[in-house]
Amino acid sequence: MDPSGLNRPIVVPPGGGTTLDFLAITHKLTGPQTGGALCIFESSFEAGTGNRLHVHRREDEIAYVLEGALEVRLLDETLTLEAGGLARLPRNLAHAIRNPLTTTSRYLFLAVPAGLDA
């Protein structure tokens, strides 16, 4: 990690960032921009979709719901987060996230250190 990336301001305007259309992800801050310290992306899940149970070995994650809701599955527990809700998902913790609604849900995702943006 190069801490020099943390010592300079970065401004990303609304609609800014690098979009990966095939994943519906917009990288707002990337590892190279932050010296490897973190990455932030905005994404969405269509109604009833999400990801499978998985583990990140390097990154701690934070999911913040911008619009709609997300179900966060943690081992044997499932929590529902509505807009404005946040979940911290430490590395090595198996988890899955899905949209339980009939409309699209949007969220902001932070990973520390960066790496999920690679």
CSV table of C-alpha atoms in Angstrom, one decimal:
chain,number,residue,atom,x,y,z
A,1,MET,CA,0.0,0.0,0.0
A,2,ASP,CA,1.3,3.4,-1.0
A,3,PRO,CA,-0.1,6.0,1.6
A,4,SER,CA,0.7,8.9,-0.7
A,5,GLY,CA,-2.6,8.2,-2.4
A,6,LEU,CA,-4.4,9.2,0.8
A,7,ASN,CA,-2.7,12.6,1.0
A,8,ARG,CA,-4.4,14.1,-2.0
A,9,PRO,CA,-8.0,15.1,-2.5
A,10,ILE,CA,-10.1,13.3,-5.0
A,11,VAL,CA,-13.5,14.6,-6.1
A,12,VAL,CA,-16.0,12.4,-8.0
A,13,PRO,CA,-19.0,14.3,-9.3
A,14,PRO,CA,-22.5,12.8,-9.5
A,15,GLY,CA,-22.5,10.3,-12.4
A,16,GLY,CA,-18.6,10.1,-12.2
A,17,GLY,CA,-16.4,7.1,-11.9
A,18,THR,CA,-15.6,4.2,-14.1
A,19,THR,CA,-18.5,2.0,-15.0
A,20,LEU,CA,-18.3,-1.7,-15.7
A,21,ASP,CA,-21.6,-2.3,-17.6
A,22,PHE,CA,-21.5,-6.0,-17.5
A,23,LEU,CA,-21.5,-6.0,-13.6
A,24,ALA,CA,-23.6,-2.8,-13.2
A,25,ILE,CA,-20.8,-1.4,-11.0
A,26,THR,CA,-19.4,2.1,-11.0
A,27,HIS,CA,-16.0,2.5,-9.4
A,28,LYS,CA,-16.0,5.8,-7.5
A,29,LEU,CA,-12.5,5.4,-5.9
A,30,THR,CA,-10.0,2.7,-6.9
A,31,GLY,CA,-7.0,1.2,-5.3
A,32,PRO,CA,-4.6,3.1,-7.6
A,33,GLN,CA,-6.3,6.4,-6.6
A,34,THR,CA,-5.9,5.7,-2.9
A,35,GLY,CA,-2.5,4.0,-2.8
A,36,GLY,CA,-4.2,0.6,-2.2
A,37,ALA,CA,-5.9,1.8,1.0
A,38,LEU,CA,-9.5,1.3,-0.2
A,39,CYS,CA,-11.9,1.2,-3.0
A,40,ILE,CA,-15.5,2.4,-3.3
A,41,PHE,CA,-18.1,1.4,-5.8
A,42,GLU,CA,-21.8,2.0,-6.5
A,43,SER,CA,-23.9,-0.9,-7.8
A,44,SER,CA,-27.4,-2.2,-7.9
A,45,PHE,CA,-29.3,-5.5,-7.7
A,46,GLU,CA,-32.4,-6.0,-9.8
A,47,ALA,CA,-35.4,-7.4,-8.0
A,48,GLY,CA,-34.8,-10.7,-6.4
A,49,THR,CA,-31.1,-11.0,-7.4
A,50,GLY,CA,-27.9,-11.0,-5.5
A,51,ASN,CA,-24.7,-12.9,-5.0
A,52,ARG,CA,-23.9,-16.3,-3.5
A,53,LEU,CA,-22.4,-17.0,-0.2
A,54,HIS,CA,-18.7,-16.1,-0.4
A,55,VAL,CA,-15.7,-15.0,1.7
A,56,HIS,CA,-13.1,-12.3,1.1
A,57,ARG,CA,-9.7,-13.2,2.6
A,58,ARG,CA,-8.1,-9.7,2.3
A,59,GLU,CA,-10.8,-7.1,2.5
A,60,ASP,CA,-13.2,-5.8,5.2
A,61,GLU,CA,-16.3,-4.6,3.5
A,62,ILE,CA,-19.0,-2.0,4.2
A,63,ALA,CA,-22.3,-2.0,2.4
A,64,TYR,CA,-24.5,1.1,2.6
A,65,VAL,CA,-28.0,1.0,1.1
A,66,LEU,CA,-28.7,4.0,-1.1
A,67,GLU,CA,-32.2,3.0,-2.4
A,68,GLY,CA,-34.4,0.0,-1.7
A,69,ALA,CA,-33.3,-2.7,0.6
A,70,LEU,CA,-30.7,-5.5,0.9
A,71,GLU,CA,-30.8,-8.8,2.7
A,72,VAL,CA,-27.4,-9.7,4.2
A,73,ARG,CA,-26.9,-13.3,5.0
A,74,LEU,CA,-24.3,-14.0,7.7
A,75,LEU,CA,-23.8,-17.8,8.4
A,76,ASP,CA,-27.2,-18.7,10.0
A,77,GLU,CA,-28.6,-15.2,10.2
A,78,THR,CA,-30.3,-13.0,7.6
A,79,LEU,CA,-30.7,-9.2,8.3
A,80,THR,CA,-32.6,-6.8,6.2
A,81,LEU,CA,-31.2,-3.3,5.6
A,82,GLU,CA,-33.3,-0.5,4.2
A,83,ALA,CA,-32.1,2.7,2.6
A,84,GLY,CA,-29.7,4.4,5.0
A,85,GLY,CA,-28.7,1.1,6.6
A,86,LEU,CA,-25.2,-0.1,6.8
A,87,ALA,CA,-23.4,-3.4,7.3
A,88,ARG,CA,-19.8,-4.0,8.2
A,89,LEU,CA,-18.6,-7.4,6.9
A,90,PRO,CA,-15.2,-8.4,8.3
A,91,ARG,CA,-12.8,-10.4,6.2
A,92,ASN,CA,-13.0,-14.2,6.5
A,93,LEU,CA,-16.8,-14.0,7.3
A,94,ALA,CA,-19.0,-15.9,4.8
A,95,HIS,CA,-21.8,-13.7,3.6
A,96,ALA,CA,-24.3,-13.2,0.7
A,97,ILE,CA,-26.2,-10.1,-0.3
A,98,ARG,CA,-29.5,-10.0,-2.2
A,99,ASN,CA,-32.3,-7.6,-3.1
A,100,PRO,CA,-35.6,-8.9,-1.5
A,101,LEU,CA,-37.8,-6.3,-3.2
A,102,THR,CA,-39.7,-6.2,-6.5
A,103,THR,CA,-37.8,-3.1,-7.5
A,104,THR,CA,-34.1,-2.3,-8.1
A,105,SER,CA,-32.0,-1.6,-5.0
A,106,ARG,CA,-28.8,0.5,-5.1
A,107,TYR,CA,-25.9,0.4,-2.7
A,108,LEU,CA,-22.4,1.9,-2.1
A,109,PHE,CA,-19.7,-0.6,-1.2
A,110,LEU,CA,-16.4,0.1,0.5
A,111,ALA,CA,-13.5,-2.4,0.7
A,112,VAL,CA,-10.4,-2.0,2.9
A,113,PRO,CA,-7.8,-2.5,1.6
A,114,ALA,CA,-8.5,-2.1,-2.1
A,115,GLY,CA,-8.5,-5.2,-4.2
A,116,LEU,CA,-12.1,-5.9,-5.2
A,117,ASP,CA,-11.7,-3.3,-7.9
A,118,ALA,CA,-8.9,-5.2,-9.6
